[in-house]
Amino acid sequence: MSIYRPRRLRTTQAVRDLVAETVIAPSRLIMPHFVCEGLSGRQTIETMPGIERVCLESLLRDVEADLRLGIQSLILFGIPAVKDETGSGAWDDSGIVQRAVSAVKKRFPETCVITDVCLCEYTSHGHCGVVKDGSVLNDPTLELLARTARSHAAAGADMVAPSDMMDGRVGAIRNVLDDAGFSDTSIMAYSAKYCSAFYGPFRDAAGSAPQFGDRQSYQMDCRNGREAEREVLLDLDEGADIVMVKPALSYLDIIYRARQISPVPVCAYNVSGEYAMVKAAARLGLGDERRLTLEILTSIFRAGADMVISYHTRELLKNKWL
Ligand code: PBG
């Protein structure tokens, strides 16, 4: 009797590595950074063990060390010293992110620097757009987002990543970037960004929790999958260079679907709550941290992500877990 024996290709580590369908390459991982205005040194983030808020100097040191580990791509989140009603710190040419971008690109021109474009870290109410009478206004927000993206591009960002979920923002940003002569600056669109409980630690890190209500009127409802395809198609139409699905772990089907319909690269965001969950499990002895991390990241790539933003990136490479 001759039966096909799949176990033959599982006999040794070398064979398993040889036939593995999914490979995690450091070049496909993006490290997030929280750069904080008015801070000197570093500050731990209680809910995200291993991740810190950093000052500009510390950021440069981290990026340098990361480069040595093979981490070339990073996404920057800014925490301004002052927040106001409109979030004016977001498009301030000498704002914290703008200064961080230009410092990183000047010292390490080989990096790919991505900036998160949103207002929630800069507004006193914590919402991602202009608020009037308790609601978030779409079209007046577009202008502010485009202004923010333009200031990031002017500072030297390789890519801008709008995460606000206003309708039409990709087109609005593309127009403004092109008019200002930044036609080579890419747009990584947070296309299918869900209203998720997994953002908790991030909001703690950035102090960006909404002061009233929630984000259900702009972020997606987790019950919807077809709607994510619609969002991806809209962003492609408006000129997105990369589309993103966020969070990742509870949305592997969405990553798969985005991959099927998207001619451009698909990014997935392995968010703060997903990271914190692994840390908590490891701390409680509920699982092996290396294996949990690798299994999660592998599943995201296997689902179809071309690249992943993950807080695990540095640790993974530092510990030689790959
Ligand atoms: C800003 C933004 C958020 C995240 C990325 N960009 C927070 C939010 O939408 O409330 C979350 C990232 C994470 O949880 O790691 N809008």
XYZ file of C-alpha atoms and ligand atoms in Angstrom:
338
model
C 0.000 0.000 0.000
C 1.377 3.311 -0.951
C -0.174 6.219 0.825
C 0.971 9.773 0.686
C 2.656 10.560 3.967
C 2.596 14.283 4.836
C 4.648 13.480 7.943
C 7.738 12.917 5.743
C 8.083 16.669 5.368
C 7.858 17.162 9.120
C 10.728 14.887 10.112
C 13.502 17.379 10.920
C 13.753 21.088 11.671
C 15.731 21.652 8.474
C 13.079 19.946 6.372
C 10.303 21.836 8.119
C 12.124 25.127 7.539
C 12.708 24.186 3.904
C 9.037 23.620 3.153
C 7.524 26.306 5.378
C 5.015 28.323 3.360
C 5.247 31.419 5.511
C 8.476 33.211 6.335
C 8.692 36.245 8.569
C 11.337 38.593 7.213
C 12.586 41.477 9.407
C 12.152 43.769 6.408
C 8.384 43.178 6.622
C 8.080 44.272 10.252
C 7.361 47.836 11.320
C 8.287 49.049 14.809
C 5.973 51.610 16.469
C 7.398 54.467 18.580
C 5.710 56.902 20.962
C 7.646 60.145 20.893
C 6.718 62.510 23.655
C 7.138 66.273 23.749
C 8.565 67.769 26.918
C 9.863 64.458 28.193
C 13.494 63.867 28.942
C 14.580 60.267 28.744
C 12.050 57.467 28.854
C 8.809 56.585 30.548
C 7.391 53.091 30.905
C 3.856 52.412 29.729
C 2.204 50.302 32.414
C -0.169 48.504 30.077
C 2.479 47.744 27.424
C 5.466 46.082 29.109
C 8.621 46.612 27.051
C 7.317 49.677 25.201
C 8.161 53.207 26.352
C 7.331 56.804 25.681
C 10.582 58.420 24.594
C 12.108 61.838 24.071
C 13.725 62.759 20.763
C 17.222 61.759 21.854
C 16.061 58.366 23.115
C 14.112 57.839 19.910
C 17.282 58.296 17.878
C 19.119 55.838 20.095
C 16.305 53.285 19.713
C 16.196 53.659 15.938
C 19.962 53.206 15.742
C 19.837 50.026 17.851
C 16.839 48.759 15.859
C 18.692 49.272 12.592
C 21.481 47.044 13.885
C 18.866 44.367 14.525
C 17.602 44.711 10.960
C 14.535 46.866 11.663
C 14.375 49.410 8.862
C 10.789 50.571 9.076
C 9.082 52.461 11.842
C 5.833 54.255 12.532
C 5.777 57.354 14.708
C 3.062 58.456 17.111
C 3.369 61.863 18.719
C 2.309 62.863 22.189
C 2.182 66.682 22.336
C 2.773 68.710 25.489
C -0.524 70.532 25.010
C -3.779 69.377 23.466
C -6.491 71.731 22.217
C -9.995 71.682 20.742
C -8.858 71.402 17.095
C -5.683 69.367 17.603
C -3.442 72.079 16.171
C -0.305 70.307 17.419
C -0.907 67.725 14.691
C 0.044 70.049 11.807
C 2.528 72.253 13.650
C 5.655 72.344 11.486
C 7.766 72.238 14.617
C 5.524 69.701 16.348
C 6.931 66.627 18.014
C 6.348 64.220 15.115
C 7.640 66.692 12.532
C 10.852 67.176 14.553
C 11.176 63.447 15.100
C 10.772 62.658 11.405
C 13.370 65.131 10.295
C 15.837 64.047 12.991
C 15.449 60.355 12.149
C 15.677 60.872 8.386
C 18.699 63.132 8.781
C 20.623 60.698 10.975
C 19.358 57.486 9.358
C 18.324 58.192 5.775
C 18.130 54.449 5.099
C 15.043 54.057 7.301
C 11.472 54.001 6.040
C 9.643 56.454 8.268
C 5.866 56.226 8.431
C 3.752 58.722 10.360
C 0.331 58.122 11.858
C -1.947 60.907 10.645
C -4.757 61.512 13.109
C -6.008 64.184 15.456
C -6.971 62.148 18.533
C -3.565 62.423 20.191
C -3.732 66.214 19.778
C -7.334 67.078 20.610
C -8.506 67.861 24.137
C -11.676 65.797 23.546
C -9.716 62.808 22.216
C -11.747 62.366 19.024
C -10.158 61.892 15.612
C -11.798 64.920 14.019
C -13.501 68.262 14.415
C -16.225 68.080 17.055
C -19.372 70.188 16.911
C -22.365 69.747 19.183
C -21.086 66.363 20.278
C -20.546 64.880 16.828
C -17.445 64.402 14.707
C -17.702 66.346 11.446
C -16.307 64.619 8.396
C -15.521 67.220 5.745
C -14.065 69.957 7.969
C -11.743 67.277 9.363
C -10.354 66.397 5.927
C -8.642 69.740 5.576
C -6.890 69.357 8.942
C -5.773 65.810 8.179
C -4.391 66.883 4.813
C -2.547 69.756 6.462
C -1.099 67.298 8.992
C -0.015 64.873 6.272
C 1.608 67.702 4.312
C 3.625 68.798 7.338
C 4.812 65.210 7.868
C 5.802 64.958 4.211
C 7.621 68.280 4.420
C 9.554 66.948 7.412
C 10.673 64.030 5.265
C 8.256 61.168 5.999
C 8.419 58.351 3.453
C 4.785 57.426 4.068
C 1.828 58.984 5.810
C -0.748 56.718 7.408
C -4.187 58.234 8.027
C -5.894 56.356 10.889
C -8.899 58.589 11.495
C -11.497 56.756 9.329
C -13.097 59.912 7.922
C -14.644 59.380 4.488
C -12.576 60.757 1.620
C -9.381 61.408 3.563
C -7.086 59.458 1.255
C -8.159 61.501 -1.770
C -7.976 64.748 0.175
C -4.462 63.940 1.406
C -3.272 62.802 -2.053
C -4.438 66.068 -3.616
C -2.748 68.238 -1.046
C 0.495 66.218 -1.155
C 0.611 66.407 -4.955
C -0.125 70.144 -4.990
C 2.663 70.721 -2.492
C 5.168 68.771 -4.587
C 5.171 65.611 -2.463
C 4.034 63.242 -5.164
C 6.624 60.671 -4.028
C 5.253 60.460 -0.495
C 3.203 57.267 -0.165
C -0.119 56.863 1.592
C -0.559 53.815 3.799
C -4.285 53.906 4.495
C -5.806 52.426 7.621
C -8.600 51.222 5.312
C -10.450 48.705 7.445
C -9.981 50.014 10.937
C -12.445 48.533 13.362
C -13.888 50.043 16.506
C -11.999 47.755 18.847
C -11.518 47.054 22.520
C -7.948 46.087 21.666
C -6.798 49.735 21.427
C -6.980 50.259 25.188
C -3.237 50.182 25.996
C -2.454 52.505 23.055
C -4.908 55.100 24.316
C -3.275 54.810 27.684
C 0.153 55.303 26.072
C -0.935 58.287 23.980
C -3.538 59.730 26.355
C -5.982 59.647 23.443
C -9.096 58.043 24.895
C -12.218 59.958 23.814
C -13.421 62.220 26.628
C -17.075 61.611 25.708
C -18.788 58.895 23.696
C -16.816 56.429 21.586
C -15.546 56.003 18.024
C -18.465 53.968 16.676
C -19.594 56.719 14.308
C -16.345 56.541 12.354
C -14.517 53.260 13.033
C -15.972 50.042 11.612
C -18.395 47.661 13.266
C -16.736 44.295 13.957
C -19.770 42.448 12.587
C -19.002 43.614 9.046
C -16.731 41.973 6.492
C -18.134 43.057 3.117
C -17.974 46.632 4.311
C -14.212 46.234 4.781
C -13.883 45.295 1.105
C -15.820 48.438 0.220
C -13.492 50.544 2.377
C -10.434 48.992 0.725
C -11.829 49.637 -2.758
C -12.656 53.248 -1.879
C -9.134 53.874 -0.589
C -7.630 52.266 -3.682
C -9.783 54.540 -5.844
C -8.605 57.557 -3.913
C -4.965 56.601 -4.417
C -3.850 54.506 -1.442
C -0.427 52.934 -2.052
C -0.839 50.416 0.764
C -4.060 49.365 2.493
C -4.269 48.296 6.104
C -6.438 46.072 8.256
C -6.547 46.786 11.984
C -6.571 45.065 14.458
C -5.069 41.857 13.102
C -5.775 38.846 15.260
C -9.564 39.029 15.422
C -9.628 40.091 11.763
C -7.585 37.434 9.957
C -10.526 36.834 7.612
C -10.525 40.529 6.719
C -6.790 40.422 5.981
C -7.439 37.428 3.738
C -10.261 39.211 1.929
C -8.268 42.425 1.538
C -5.421 40.405 0.021
C -7.803 38.824 -2.508
C -9.119 42.153 -3.824
C -6.134 44.448 -3.422
C -3.548 44.966 -6.153
C -1.422 46.941 -3.687
C 0.406 45.635 -0.599
C -1.678 44.850 2.481
C -0.457 45.849 5.925
C -1.900 44.500 9.179
C -1.654 46.219 12.548
C -1.006 43.839 15.436
C -2.353 46.322 17.980
C -1.559 47.239 21.565
C -4.212 45.060 23.209
C -3.072 42.036 21.235
C 0.479 42.676 22.403
C -0.568 43.262 26.018
C -2.543 40.026 26.000
C 0.559 37.997 25.111
C 2.575 39.816 27.767
C -0.078 39.123 30.385
C -0.332 35.456 29.397
C 3.449 35.056 29.577
C 3.610 36.790 32.935
C 0.946 34.479 34.325
C 2.780 31.440 32.980
C -0.089 30.606 30.630
C 2.125 30.062 27.616
C 5.605 30.372 26.172
C 6.077 33.967 25.040
C 8.278 33.170 22.064
C 5.919 30.557 20.717
C 2.816 32.670 21.318
C 4.387 35.645 19.557
C 5.619 33.653 16.586
C 2.353 31.799 16.146
C 0.386 35.043 16.162
C 2.683 36.866 13.738
C 2.854 33.836 11.458
C -0.944 33.645 11.326
C -1.148 37.300 10.297
C 1.332 36.807 7.462
C -0.277 33.509 6.455
C -3.667 35.243 6.241
C -2.147 37.475 3.570
C -0.461 40.454 5.182
C 2.574 41.659 3.231
C 3.830 43.599 6.242
C 2.909 43.903 9.898
C 3.121 46.739 12.396
C 3.927 45.060 15.697
C 5.130 46.026 19.167
C 6.812 42.597 19.280
C 9.241 43.572 16.490
C 12.213 44.657 18.575
C 11.972 41.870 21.115
C 11.585 39.265 18.390
C 14.824 40.302 16.732
C 16.728 41.109 19.895
C 16.009 37.643 21.270
C 16.720 36.047 17.876
C 13.306 34.400 17.959
C 12.973 34.196 14.183
C -5.128 56.858 16.215
C -4.657 55.470 16.365
C -5.046 54.492 17.297
C -4.239 53.386 17.082
C -3.410 53.695 16.013
N -3.702 54.978 15.584
C -6.003 54.558 18.423
C -7.450 54.648 18.220
O -7.994 54.575 17.106
O -8.101 54.866 19.258
C -4.268 52.118 17.885
C -3.027 51.294 17.825
C -2.904 50.255 18.872
O -3.847 49.934 19.630
O -1.807 49.710 18.957
N -6.415 57.014 15.751
